[in-house]
Short mmCIF file of C-alpha atoms in Angstrom, two decimals:
data_model
loop_
_atom_site.label_atom_id
_atom_site.label_comp_id
_atom_site.label_asym_id
_atom_site.label_seq_id
_atom_site.Cartn_x
_atom_site.Cartn_y
_atom_site.Cartn_z
CA UNK A 6 -0.03 0.00 0.00
CA UNK A 7 1.42 3.40 -0.97
CA UNK A 8 1.86 6.20 1.53
CA UNK A 9 -0.94 8.24 -0.07
CA UNK A 10 -3.40 5.44 0.57
CA UNK A 11 -2.30 5.15 4.23
CA UNK A 12 -2.73 8.91 4.63
CA UNK A 13 -6.20 8.75 3.06
CA UNK A 14 -7.27 5.93 5.36
CA UNK A 15 -5.95 7.78 8.41
CA UNK A 16 -7.79 10.92 7.40
CA UNK A 17 -11.01 9.03 6.81
CA UNK A 18 -10.66 7.28 10.20
CA UNK A 19 -10.14 10.63 11.91
CA UNK A 20 -13.21 12.14 10.23
CA UNK A 21 -15.25 9.11 11.14
CA UNK A 22 -14.25 9.38 14.76
CA UNK A 23 -14.96 13.12 14.83
CA UNK A 24 -18.37 12.63 13.19
CA UNK A 25 -19.24 9.82 15.60
CA UNK A 26 -18.31 11.87 18.62
CA UNK A 27 -20.67 14.63 17.49
CA UNK A 28 -23.82 12.67 17.11
CA UNK A 29 -23.33 9.67 14.88
CA UNK A 30 -25.55 6.81 16.21
CA UNK A 31 -22.36 4.74 16.43
CA UNK A 32 -20.92 7.27 18.88
CA UNK A 33 -22.30 8.94 22.01
CA UNK A 34 -25.69 10.68 21.63
CA UNK A 35 -27.24 12.77 24.43
CA UNK A 36 -31.03 12.67 24.21
CA UNK A 37 -32.34 15.05 26.92
CA UNK A 38 -29.90 17.94 27.15
CA UNK A 39 -28.19 20.30 24.71
CA UNK A 40 -24.74 21.81 24.88
CA UNK A 41 -24.73 25.06 26.88
CA UNK A 42 -28.08 24.43 28.57
CA UNK A 43 -28.73 26.19 31.85
CA UNK A 44 -30.24 24.22 34.78
CA UNK A 45 -31.64 25.74 37.96
CA UNK A 46 -30.70 22.68 40.01
CA UNK A 47 -27.34 21.07 40.79
CA UNK A 48 -27.85 17.40 40.01
CA UNK A 49 -27.98 16.81 36.27
CA UNK A 50 -29.46 13.57 34.81
CA UNK A 51 -27.96 12.84 31.38
CA UNK A 52 -29.74 10.26 29.21
CA UNK A 53 -28.31 8.99 26.00
CA UNK A 54 -27.01 6.25 23.78
CA UNK A 55 -23.58 4.77 23.29
CA UNK A 56 -22.06 1.92 21.25
CA UNK A 57 -23.96 -1.19 22.22
CA UNK A 58 -20.78 -3.24 22.71
CA UNK A 59 -19.63 -0.88 25.48
CA UNK A 60 -20.35 -1.79 29.05
CA UNK A 61 -19.58 1.54 30.78
CA UNK A 62 -19.41 5.19 30.03
CA UNK A 63 -16.88 7.36 31.86
CA UNK A 64 -17.71 10.94 32.71
CA UNK A 65 -15.11 13.56 33.66
CA UNK A 66 -16.59 16.63 35.34
CA UNK A 67 -15.77 19.41 37.78
CA UNK A 68 -12.20 19.31 39.16
CA UNK A 69 -11.51 16.30 36.91
CA UNK A 70 -13.71 14.04 39.04
CA UNK A 71 -14.51 10.91 37.09
CA UNK A 72 -17.32 8.38 37.47
CA UNK A 73 -18.43 5.28 35.58
CA UNK A 74 -22.01 4.40 34.64
CA UNK A 75 -23.37 1.23 33.06
CA UNK A 76 -24.51 1.03 29.43
CA UNK A 77 -27.48 -1.32 29.08
CA UNK A 78 -28.74 -2.19 25.56
CA UNK A 79 -26.87 0.79 24.24
CA UNK A 80 -28.50 3.23 26.68
CA UNK A 81 -27.02 5.06 29.66
CA UNK A 82 -28.18 7.34 32.44
CA UNK A 83 -25.64 9.51 34.28
CA UNK A 84 -25.93 11.70 37.34
CA UNK A 85 -23.49 14.56 37.57
CA UNK A 86 -23.05 16.96 40.50
CA UNK A 87 -22.78 20.51 39.04
CA UNK A 88 -20.89 23.46 40.46
CA UNK A 89 -22.19 27.02 40.10
CA UNK A 90 -21.63 28.40 36.63
CA UNK A 91 -20.39 26.54 33.55
CA UNK A 92 -19.49 22.83 33.90
CA UNK A 93 -17.30 21.27 31.21
CA UNK A 94 -18.03 17.57 30.96
CA UNK A 95 -16.43 14.86 28.85
CA UNK A 96 -18.15 11.55 28.23
CA UNK A 97 -16.17 8.59 26.87
CA UNK A 98 -17.16 5.11 25.83
CA UNK A 99 -15.45 2.62 23.52
CA UNK A 100 -12.98 5.20 22.33
CA UNK A 101 -15.72 7.68 21.46
CA UNK A 102 -15.83 11.05 23.23
CA UNK A 103 -18.50 13.67 23.64
CA UNK A 104 -18.05 17.05 25.29
CA UNK A 105 -20.97 18.84 26.96
CA UNK A 106 -21.24 22.15 28.84
CA UNK A 107 -24.00 22.52 31.43
CA UNK A 108 -24.58 25.70 33.38
CA UNK A 109 -25.95 25.58 36.94
CA UNK A 110 -27.67 28.81 37.97
CA UNK A 111 -30.41 28.79 40.63
CA UNK A 112 -33.48 30.85 40.05
CA UNK A 113 -34.02 34.34 41.65
CA UNK A 114 -36.46 33.44 44.39
CA UNK A 115 -36.85 33.16 48.13
CA UNK A 116 -39.38 30.32 47.82
CA UNK A 117 -37.77 27.00 48.58
CA UNK A 118 -38.23 23.50 49.94
CA UNK A 119 -36.37 23.01 53.24
CA UNK A 120 -35.40 19.43 54.25
CA UNK A 121 -35.54 18.98 58.02
CA UNK A 122 -34.53 16.12 60.29
CA UNK A 123 -36.64 16.20 63.45
CA UNK A 124 -35.11 14.76 66.65
CA UNK A 125 -37.61 14.30 69.48
CA UNK A 126 -36.78 15.06 73.12
CA UNK A 127 -35.31 11.97 74.82
CA UNK A 128 -34.16 10.49 71.53
CA UNK A 129 -30.52 10.32 70.33
CA UNK A 130 -31.38 11.01 66.70
CA UNK A 131 -30.21 7.63 65.41
CA UNK A 132 -32.76 6.17 62.97
CA UNK A 133 -33.67 2.48 62.76
CA UNK A 134 -31.72 0.25 60.42
CA UNK A 135 -29.17 -2.56 60.08
CA UNK A 136 -26.19 -2.47 62.34
CA UNK A 137 -23.73 -2.14 59.47
CA UNK A 138 -25.37 1.17 58.37
CA UNK A 139 -24.38 4.59 59.60
CA UNK A 140 -27.65 5.61 61.33
CA UNK A 141 -26.42 8.85 62.91
CA UNK A 142 -28.18 12.21 62.62
CA UNK A 143 -25.37 13.36 60.27
CA UNK A 144 -25.99 10.38 58.03
CA UNK A 145 -29.74 11.03 58.10
CA UNK A 146 -29.24 14.63 57.00
CA UNK A 147 -26.96 13.49 54.17
CA UNK A 148 -29.47 10.91 52.94
CA UNK A 149 -32.38 13.33 53.12
CA UNK A 150 -30.38 16.05 51.31
CA UNK A 151 -29.40 13.76 48.46
CA UNK A 152 -32.94 12.31 48.25
CA UNK A 153 -34.40 15.81 47.91
CA UNK A 154 -31.93 16.58 45.11
CA UNK A 155 -32.98 13.41 43.25
CA UNK A 156 -36.61 14.49 43.46
CA UNK A 157 -35.77 17.97 42.35
CA UNK A 158 -34.09 16.59 39.23
CA UNK A 159 -36.87 14.09 38.58
CA UNK A 160 -39.49 16.83 38.77
CA UNK A 161 -37.59 18.95 36.24
CA UNK A 162 -37.19 16.03 33.81
CA UNK A 163 -40.86 15.09 34.02
CA UNK A 164 -42.06 18.64 33.46
CA UNK A 165 -39.74 18.84 30.49
CA UNK A 166 -41.38 15.72 29.11
CA UNK A 167 -44.78 17.34 29.72
CA UNK A 168 -43.76 20.26 27.56
CA UNK A 169 -43.17 22.94 30.22
CA UNK A 170 -39.38 23.03 30.29
CA UNK A 171 -37.17 21.96 33.16
CA UNK A 172 -39.07 23.76 35.89
CA UNK A 173 -38.69 22.55 39.43
CA UNK A 174 -38.60 23.73 43.05
CA UNK A 175 -35.53 25.25 44.62
CA UNK A 176 -33.92 23.70 47.70
CA UNK A 177 -32.44 25.39 50.70
CA UNK A 178 -28.98 24.52 49.36
CA UNK A 179 -29.67 26.46 46.13
CA UNK A 180 -30.08 29.58 48.26
CA UNK A 181 -26.67 28.82 49.86
CA UNK A 182 -28.22 27.08 52.86
CA UNK A 183 -27.44 23.59 54.19
CA UNK A 184 -28.45 20.36 52.57
CA UNK A 185 -30.71 19.51 55.54
CA UNK A 186 -31.54 21.32 58.73
CA UNK A 187 -31.91 19.61 62.13
CA UNK A 188 -34.68 20.58 64.46
CA UNK A 189 -34.67 19.42 68.12
CA UNK A 190 -38.35 19.02 68.96
CA UNK A 191 -39.82 19.48 72.43
CA UNK A 192 -42.13 16.61 71.74
CA UNK A 193 -40.93 13.63 73.79
CA UNK A 194 -40.13 10.43 71.90
CA UNK A 195 -42.67 8.41 73.93
CA UNK A 196 -45.40 10.86 73.09
CA UNK A 197 -44.49 10.89 69.43
CA UNK A 198 -44.61 7.10 69.23
CA UNK A 199 -48.10 7.07 70.74
CA UNK A 200 -49.49 9.67 68.32
CA UNK A 201 -51.35 9.19 65.07
CA UNK A 202 -50.05 10.56 61.79
CA UNK A 203 -52.25 13.59 61.67
CA UNK A 204 -51.49 14.50 65.27
CA UNK A 205 -47.80 14.31 64.49
CA UNK A 206 -48.29 16.48 61.40
CA UNK A 207 -50.16 19.16 63.31
CA UNK A 208 -47.69 19.29 66.21
CA UNK A 209 -44.55 19.37 64.06
CA UNK A 210 -46.23 22.06 61.91
CA UNK A 211 -46.80 24.19 65.04
CA UNK A 212 -43.25 23.83 66.14
CA UNK A 213 -41.81 24.69 62.75
CA UNK A 214 -43.94 27.80 62.47
CA UNK A 215 -43.20 29.03 66.01
CA UNK A 216 -39.44 28.32 66.02
CA UNK A 217 -36.36 29.74 64.42
CA UNK A 218 -37.00 27.94 61.09
CA UNK A 219 -40.34 29.65 60.61
CA UNK A 220 -40.76 31.34 57.21
CA UNK A 221 -43.64 31.87 54.83
CA UNK A 222 -41.10 31.33 52.02
CA UNK A 223 -40.45 27.73 53.00
CA UNK A 224 -42.19 24.44 52.44
CA UNK A 225 -40.83 21.88 54.84
CA UNK A 226 -39.82 18.32 53.96
CA UNK A 227 -39.47 16.76 57.43
CA UNK A 228 -38.45 13.36 58.72
CA UNK A 229 -38.93 11.98 62.25
CA UNK A 230 -35.86 10.35 63.76
CA UNK A 231 -37.85 8.30 66.27
CA UNK A 232 -39.83 6.01 63.91
CA UNK A 233 -39.69 2.46 65.31
CA UNK A 234 -40.77 -0.75 63.65
CA UNK A 235 -41.42 -3.38 66.30
CA UNK A 236 -41.07 -6.37 64.03
CA UNK A 237 -43.42 -9.10 62.72
CA UNK A 238 -42.50 -12.56 61.37
CA UNK A 239 -44.33 -12.08 58.05
CA UNK A 240 -46.81 -9.23 57.85
CA UNK A 241 -49.44 -10.06 55.22
CA UNK A 242 -50.50 -6.55 54.39
CA UNK A 243 -49.02 -3.06 54.58
CA UNK A 244 -51.66 -2.28 57.22
CA UNK A 245 -50.17 -5.03 59.37
CA UNK A 246 -46.77 -3.40 58.92
CA UNK A 247 -48.09 0.06 59.92
CA UNK A 248 -49.76 -1.41 62.99
CA UNK A 249 -46.30 -2.54 64.12
CA UNK A 250 -44.70 0.85 63.48
CA UNK A 251 -44.58 3.75 65.92
CA UNK A 252 -43.84 7.39 65.21
CA UNK A 253 -44.48 6.91 61.52
CA UNK A 254 -46.01 9.40 59.07
CA UNK A 255 -46.40 9.84 55.34
CA UNK A 256 -48.55 12.94 55.16
CA UNK A 257 -48.48 16.08 53.08
CA UNK A 258 -50.43 19.28 52.73
CA UNK A 259 -50.17 23.04 53.06
CA UNK A 260 -46.54 23.81 53.82
CA UNK A 261 -45.37 20.49 55.34
CA UNK A 262 -44.68 16.98 54.10
CA UNK A 263 -43.82 14.72 57.07
CA UNK A 264 -42.34 11.22 56.99
CA UNK A 265 -41.05 8.49 59.17
CA UNK A 266 -37.46 7.31 59.02
CA UNK A 267 -37.84 3.47 59.28
CA UNK A 268 -36.69 2.99 55.66
CA UNK A 269 -34.16 5.79 55.55
CA UNK A 270 -31.34 3.20 55.87
CA UNK A 271 -32.05 2.11 52.24
CA UNK A 272 -31.37 5.67 50.89
CA UNK A 273 -27.97 6.52 49.34
CA UNK A 274 -25.49 8.71 51.12
CA UNK A 275 -23.47 9.68 48.01
CA UNK A 276 -23.73 9.64 44.20
CA UNK A 277 -21.82 6.38 43.86
CA UNK A 278 -24.52 4.60 45.94
CA UNK A 279 -27.54 5.77 43.89
CA UNK A 280 -27.64 2.96 41.29
CA UNK A 281 -26.46 0.15 43.65
CA UNK A 282 -29.11 1.17 46.19
CA UNK A 283 -31.93 1.21 43.60
CA UNK A 284 -30.80 -2.19 42.35
CA UNK A 285 -30.26 -3.74 45.81
CA UNK A 286 -32.25 -7.00 45.75
CA UNK A 287 -31.44 -7.85 49.38
CA UNK A 288 -34.56 -9.30 50.97
CA UNK A 289 -35.91 -7.26 53.91
CA UNK A 290 -35.84 -9.04 57.24
CA UNK A 291 -39.35 -8.15 58.38
CA UNK A 292 -38.66 -9.40 61.91
CA UNK A 293 -36.27 -6.46 62.26
CA UNK A 294 -36.99 -3.85 59.51
CA UNK A 295 -40.05 -2.20 58.06
CA UNK A 296 -41.04 -3.27 54.56
CA UNK A 297 -42.40 -0.26 52.74
CA UNK A 298 -41.72 -1.51 49.17
CA UNK A 299 -45.17 -2.14 47.68
CA UNK A 300 -44.72 -5.85 48.36
CA UNK A 301 -41.42 -6.11 46.47
CA UNK A 302 -39.75 -7.19 49.69
CA UNK A 303 -36.32 -5.75 48.85
CA UNK A 304 -34.15 -2.90 50.04
CA UNK A 305 -34.16 -1.38 46.53
CA UNK A 306 -37.97 -1.58 46.47
CA UNK A 307 -38.12 0.22 49.79
CA UNK A 308 -35.91 3.02 48.43
CA UNK A 309 -38.04 3.39 45.31
CA UNK A 310 -41.38 3.39 47.10
CA UNK A 311 -40.37 5.68 50.00
CA UNK A 312 -38.55 8.15 47.78
CA UNK A 313 -41.58 8.21 45.42
CA UNK A 314 -43.90 8.58 48.39
CA UNK A 315 -41.96 11.66 49.47
CA UNK A 316 -42.47 13.19 46.03
CA UNK A 317 -46.17 12.34 46.12
CA UNK A 318 -46.68 14.01 49.47
CA UNK A 319 -44.51 17.00 48.48
CA UNK A 320 -46.85 17.33 45.50
CA UNK A 321 -49.69 17.92 47.91
CA UNK A 322 -47.85 20.86 49.39
CA UNK A 323 -47.83 22.34 45.89
CA UNK A 324 -51.59 22.13 45.79
CA UNK A 325 -51.86 18.92 43.76
CA UNK A 326 -54.69 16.44 44.19
CA UNK A 327 -54.78 12.72 43.51
CA UNK A 328 -54.84 11.21 40.09
CA UNK A 329 -55.60 7.73 38.86
CA UNK A 330 -52.19 7.31 37.32
CA UNK A 331 -48.80 8.94 37.58
CA UNK A 332 -46.92 10.37 40.56
CA UNK A 333 -50.07 11.61 42.25
CA UNK A 334 -51.55 8.12 41.94
CA UNK A 335 -49.52 4.96 42.46
CA UNK A 336 -46.97 5.79 39.79
CA UNK A 337 -44.60 7.06 42.44
CA UNK A 338 -43.52 3.44 43.01
CA UNK A 339 -41.48 3.59 39.82
CA UNK A 340 -39.18 6.58 40.47
CA UNK A 341 -36.17 4.22 40.41
CA UNK A 342 -36.70 3.68 36.65
CA UNK A 343 -36.11 7.37 35.99
CA UNK A 344 -32.52 7.07 37.28
CA UNK A 345 -31.76 3.43 36.47
CA UNK A 346 -33.39 3.18 33.05
CA UNK A 347 -33.09 -0.14 31.22
CA UNK A 348 -30.95 -1.57 34.04
CA UNK A 349 -33.93 -1.47 36.37
CA UNK A 350 -36.89 -2.43 34.14
CA UNK A 351 -38.40 -5.58 35.64
CA UNK A 352 -35.42 -5.87 37.95
CA UNK A 353 -35.98 -6.20 41.73
CA UNK A 354 -39.74 -6.55 41.34
CA UNK A 355 -42.11 -9.20 42.55
CA UNK A 356 -45.19 -10.09 40.47
CA UNK A 357 -47.78 -7.30 40.58
CA UNK A 358 -50.43 -7.78 43.24
CA UNK A 359 -53.98 -6.74 42.73
CA UNK A 360 -54.15 -5.15 46.16
CA UNK A 361 -51.49 -2.44 46.11
CA UNK A 362 -50.47 -1.37 49.59
CA UNK A 363 -51.60 1.87 51.16
CA UNK A 364 -48.15 3.30 51.47
CA UNK A 365 -48.93 6.93 52.01
CA UNK A 366 -51.67 8.88 53.60
CA UNK A 367 -52.46 12.30 52.24
CA UNK A 368 -54.56 15.19 53.45
CA UNK A 369 -57.45 15.91 51.12
CA UNK A 370 -57.07 19.63 51.73
CA UNK A 371 -54.13 21.86 52.67
CA UNK A 372 -53.99 22.07 56.46
CA UNK A 373 -54.04 25.44 58.09
CA UNK A 374 -52.43 25.52 61.52
CA UNK A 375 -52.91 28.79 63.29
CA UNK A 376 -50.84 28.79 66.45
CA UNK A 377 -51.38 30.48 69.76
CA UNK A 378 -48.71 28.98 71.99
CA UNK A 379 -50.05 27.57 75.20
CA UNK A 380 -48.71 24.00 75.27
CA UNK A 381 -45.45 23.10 76.88
CA UNK A 382 -44.17 21.52 73.67
CA UNK A 383 -44.08 24.86 71.86
CA UNK A 384 -41.02 27.01 72.13
CA UNK A 385 -42.08 30.54 71.22
CA UNK A 386 -45.03 32.88 71.89
CA UNK A 387 -45.15 33.86 68.26
CA UNK A 388 -48.10 33.23 65.99
CA UNK A 389 -47.58 31.41 62.69
CA UNK A 390 -49.51 29.86 59.89
CA UNK A 391 -48.63 26.81 57.91
CA UNK A 392 -50.71 27.22 54.83
CA UNK A 393 -49.93 27.33 51.11
CA UNK A 394 -49.54 31.02 50.47
CA UNK A 395 -50.76 30.57 46.90
CA UNK A 396 -54.14 29.26 48.08
CA UNK A 397 -57.10 31.59 48.06
CA UNK A 398 -60.06 30.46 50.19
CA UNK A 399 -63.55 30.92 48.79
CA UNK A 400 -65.31 34.15 49.78
CA UNK A 401 -66.79 34.00 53.23
CA UNK A 402 -70.32 34.56 51.97
CA UNK A 403 -70.27 31.31 50.00
CA UNK A 404 -67.66 29.25 51.71
CA UNK A 405 -68.19 26.31 53.95
CA UNK A 406 -65.80 24.31 56.05
CA UNK A 407 -64.12 21.61 54.03
CA UNK A 408 -63.81 18.36 55.99
CA UNK A 409 -60.22 17.45 56.95
CA UNK A 410 -60.46 13.77 56.21
CA UNK A 411 -57.47 11.55 55.77
CA UNK A 412 -57.40 9.49 52.60
CA UNK A 413 -55.00 7.11 50.95
CA UNK A 414 -53.85 7.35 47.37
CA UNK A 415 -54.67 3.66 47.00
CA UNK A 416 -58.41 4.07 47.55
CA UNK A 417 -60.62 1.24 46.24
CA UNK A 418 -61.35 3.18 43.04
CA UNK A 419 -57.67 3.98 42.57
CA UNK A 420 -56.75 0.36 43.24
CA UNK A 421 -59.01 -0.78 40.41
CA UNK A 422 -57.53 1.87 38.11
CA UNK A 423 -54.01 0.90 39.06
CA UNK A 424 -54.53 -2.81 38.46
CA UNK A 425 -55.92 -2.06 34.97
CA UNK A 426 -53.09 0.33 34.12
CA UNK A 427 -50.42 -2.15 35.21
CA UNK A 428 -51.91 -5.03 33.24
CA UNK A 429 -52.33 -2.83 30.13
CA UNK A 430 -49.42 -2.07 27.83
CA UNK A 431 -47.24 0.81 28.87
CA UNK A 432 -47.61 3.97 26.75
CA UNK A 433 -44.63 4.55 24.52
CA UNK A 434 -44.18 8.11 25.85
CA UNK A 435 -43.91 6.91 29.52
CA UNK A 436 -41.87 3.75 29.57
CA UNK A 437 -40.82 4.36 33.16
CA UNK A 438 -44.46 4.88 34.36
CA UNK A 439 -43.40 7.99 36.26
CA UNK A 440 -45.11 11.18 35.15
CA UNK A 441 -47.21 14.15 36.24
CA UNK A 442 -50.77 13.98 35.02
CA UNK A 443 -51.76 16.76 32.59
CA UNK A 444 -53.45 19.00 35.12
CA UNK A 445 -50.76 18.33 37.78
CA UNK A 446 -47.99 19.30 35.30
CA UNK A 447 -49.90 22.53 34.46
CA UNK A 448 -50.38 23.41 38.11
CA UNK A 449 -46.69 22.92 38.86
CA UNK A 450 -45.49 24.78 35.69
CA UNK A 451 -47.21 28.05 36.80
CA UNK A 452 -46.83 27.54 40.57
CA UNK A 453 -44.94 30.30 42.37
CA UNK A 454 -42.56 27.79 43.89
CA UNK A 455 -41.53 26.82 40.34
CA UNK A 456 -40.96 30.26 38.86
CA UNK A 457 -38.58 33.13 39.32
CA UNK A 458 -39.77 35.72 41.81
CA UNK A 459 -39.13 38.50 39.37
CA UNK A 460 -41.83 37.03 37.07
CA UNK A 461 -44.59 37.53 39.59
CA UNK A 462 -43.26 39.91 42.27
CA UNK A 463 -45.69 42.73 41.42
CA UNK A 464 -48.58 40.35 41.65
CA UNK A 465 -47.49 38.37 44.65
CA UNK A 466 -50.08 39.73 47.08
CA UNK A 467 -52.88 40.19 44.58
CA UNK A 468 -55.32 37.34 44.26
CA UNK A 469 -57.10 38.06 41.05
CA UNK A 470 -58.60 34.61 40.24
CA UNK A 471 -62.24 33.97 41.00
CA UNK A 472 -65.20 31.74 40.27
CA UNK A 473 -68.45 33.13 38.86
CA UNK A 474 -71.04 30.57 39.94
CA UNK A 475 -73.86 32.08 37.92
CA UNK A 476 -71.93 31.73 34.67
CA UNK A 477 -69.90 28.74 35.83
CA UNK A 478 -66.60 30.26 34.75
CA UNK A 479 -63.20 30.93 36.28
CA UNK A 480 -61.63 34.28 35.42
CA UNK A 481 -58.34 36.03 36.02
CA UNK A 482 -56.88 39.09 34.32
CA UNK A 483 -53.55 37.24 34.09
CA UNK A 484 -55.06 34.36 32.15
CA UNK A 485 -56.42 30.99 33.35
CA UNK A 486 -53.97 28.08 33.04
CA UNK A 487 -55.68 25.06 34.59
CA UNK A 488 -59.03 24.06 36.04
CA UNK A 489 -59.67 20.90 38.07
CA UNK A 490 -62.65 19.22 39.60
CA UNK A 491 -61.74 17.17 42.65
CA UNK A 492 -63.75 14.97 44.93
CA UNK A 493 -64.17 16.43 48.35
CA UNK A 494 -63.41 13.07 49.95
CA UNK A 495 -59.88 11.98 48.94
CA UNK A 496 -59.06 14.82 46.58
CA UNK A 497 -59.26 12.71 43.41
CA UNK A 498 -59.15 14.73 40.20
CA UNK A 499 -62.25 13.72 38.17
CA UNK A 500 -62.13 16.43 35.42
CA UNK A 501 -59.73 19.10 34.19
CA UNK A 502 -58.88 21.59 31.50
CA UNK A 503 -55.46 23.07 30.67
CA UNK A 504 -54.66 26.26 28.68
CA UNK A 505 -51.05 26.23 27.43
CA UNK A 506 -49.64 28.77 25.00
CA UNK A 507 -48.80 32.44 25.02
CA UNK A 508 -52.40 33.76 25.30
CA UNK A 509 -54.40 31.92 27.87
CA UNK A 510 -58.13 32.87 28.20
CA UNK A 511 -59.07 35.53 30.71
CA UNK A 512 -62.03 33.40 31.60
CA UNK A 513 -62.79 29.73 31.03
CA UNK A 514 -65.82 27.52 31.47
CA UNK A 515 -65.66 24.94 34.23
CA UNK A 516 -65.92 21.40 32.82
CA UNK A 517 -68.96 19.35 33.76
CA UNK A 518 -68.39 16.52 36.25
CA UNK A 519 -68.38 12.95 34.90
CA UNK A 520 -71.82 11.31 34.88
CA UNK A 521 -70.74 8.61 37.37
CA UNK A 522 -69.55 11.16 39.93
CA UNK A 523 -71.96 11.29 42.85
CA UNK A 524 -69.81 13.00 45.47
CA UNK A 525 -69.44 16.69 46.25
CA UNK A 526 -66.65 18.46 44.40
CA UNK A 527 -64.04 21.12 44.85
CA UNK A 528 -63.03 23.49 42.11
CA UNK A 529 -59.26 24.14 41.88
CA UNK A 530 -57.87 26.66 39.41
CA UNK A 531 -54.58 28.52 38.76
CA UNK A 532 -53.66 31.46 36.62
CA UNK A 533 -50.46 32.47 34.86
CA UNK A 534 -49.01 34.21 37.93
CA UNK A 535 -49.56 31.27 40.28
CA UNK A 536 -52.71 32.48 42.00
CA UNK A 537 -54.62 29.37 43.12
CA UNK A 538 -58.37 29.24 43.73
CA UNK A 539 -60.07 26.53 45.76
CA UNK A 540 -63.84 26.69 45.89
CA UNK A 541 -66.45 24.15 47.01
CA UNK A 542 -69.09 23.41 44.39
CA UNK A 543 -72.74 22.64 45.00
CA UNK A 544 -73.88 19.04 44.53
CA UNK A 545 -75.43 20.02 41.19
CA UNK A 546 -74.03 22.88 39.19
#
């Protein structure tokens, strides 16, 4: 072979490699992000494709920190911790390289979600778990902080898929605060373990809003350190498990989502643990540890269900109701698939039962806790209110007290819907089964906690959205974005309308309830500036 032919082959090889690195299907392709994209959160999820024969993709990021992630069936999912400002990343697999710049810049806002670890009086702060796990308060705060960041990222990705861009809530850390705050409660551990979930929610809410962490610009994501599972040889139902668990909660509404810590030992403490923890097929010893895995019976199942449960209840603090499918239904069980992808499909899962467990309990309305401190467990004589600031109660002339019932996402009706949806084929657009329903996505996209303060500062204290019962319309001079009809009991969404685009209507007709709906309903609506209206509707309207 002559030298000219060798040079030509070398040149062609070089051009082939360059073309492959910049998007050839034989190289590395990034599917969900573009070069130079700005994210308002610090944990980036990169989804893409790489040569099928490769087993791992290596990522070099900030300060030349490298990590390896599996490639399954030619697909990969990578989590990267971003520093403020531009982040130059390099992905490499099978000799192919791809460069990517991502910019992390938090939004301009004071509205944030604040993770809190609550240590009761008389308790050392160590959560329940296997002896070989670090169960210290410091470890709890680390796990909670990382879990909150995973949910922040998931929320952004799912709103992007819904067509609203990567909107998500800001965390305390995005405003230069800590990953997770620690609150020493005046509630004694023995009292906490004897209380019901709603009682715990109300008391912790009072303490938060009368203590040094009180702020109307915060929604609290709190975990109780003192949760204790007392053991059972083989609990047949999740209700049996809950009956053996003290100091447990999975409750969200208003400005607080409160949880127990009995499964916190399954949560990762660092990025390197995220995938192994989701894929951990270790069987739970139910004589010693709580099984909150939707009957999967594994540590990885516990992580997926409890992390998803946290997102579900956090959704209630953002004024979301229940849906028959998706995150605000039982779809929260599948949050692991968002991060694991093909590596986790049908992995670590027992056959689907037709009686899904009642994992979380949710408040059917945002709780309002107005505090006048008289009890010994409260630490300050201040008055506070833990209520979603975006909520507008109905006018006093037409309002009536909404019952504060407790309801489970897995109600009998929802159970039937879930069983059908799991047996049916998965929609192509949602292979991981994790998504916000259409009205939930719209509510979040225009919610004040999801938008820069500068966008709605001038309107922050003006509640311009209202319901005209005579004409059966919702109107707002800022434009109506979403209307929902929810059942009073349980908060199930039974009808909705969304109004995307640049010119939403200034008034919109309320949709009729479904013919099979016999219960009383609540009207929930939101406008372009995040004003939220909640109004009880007559039995027939």
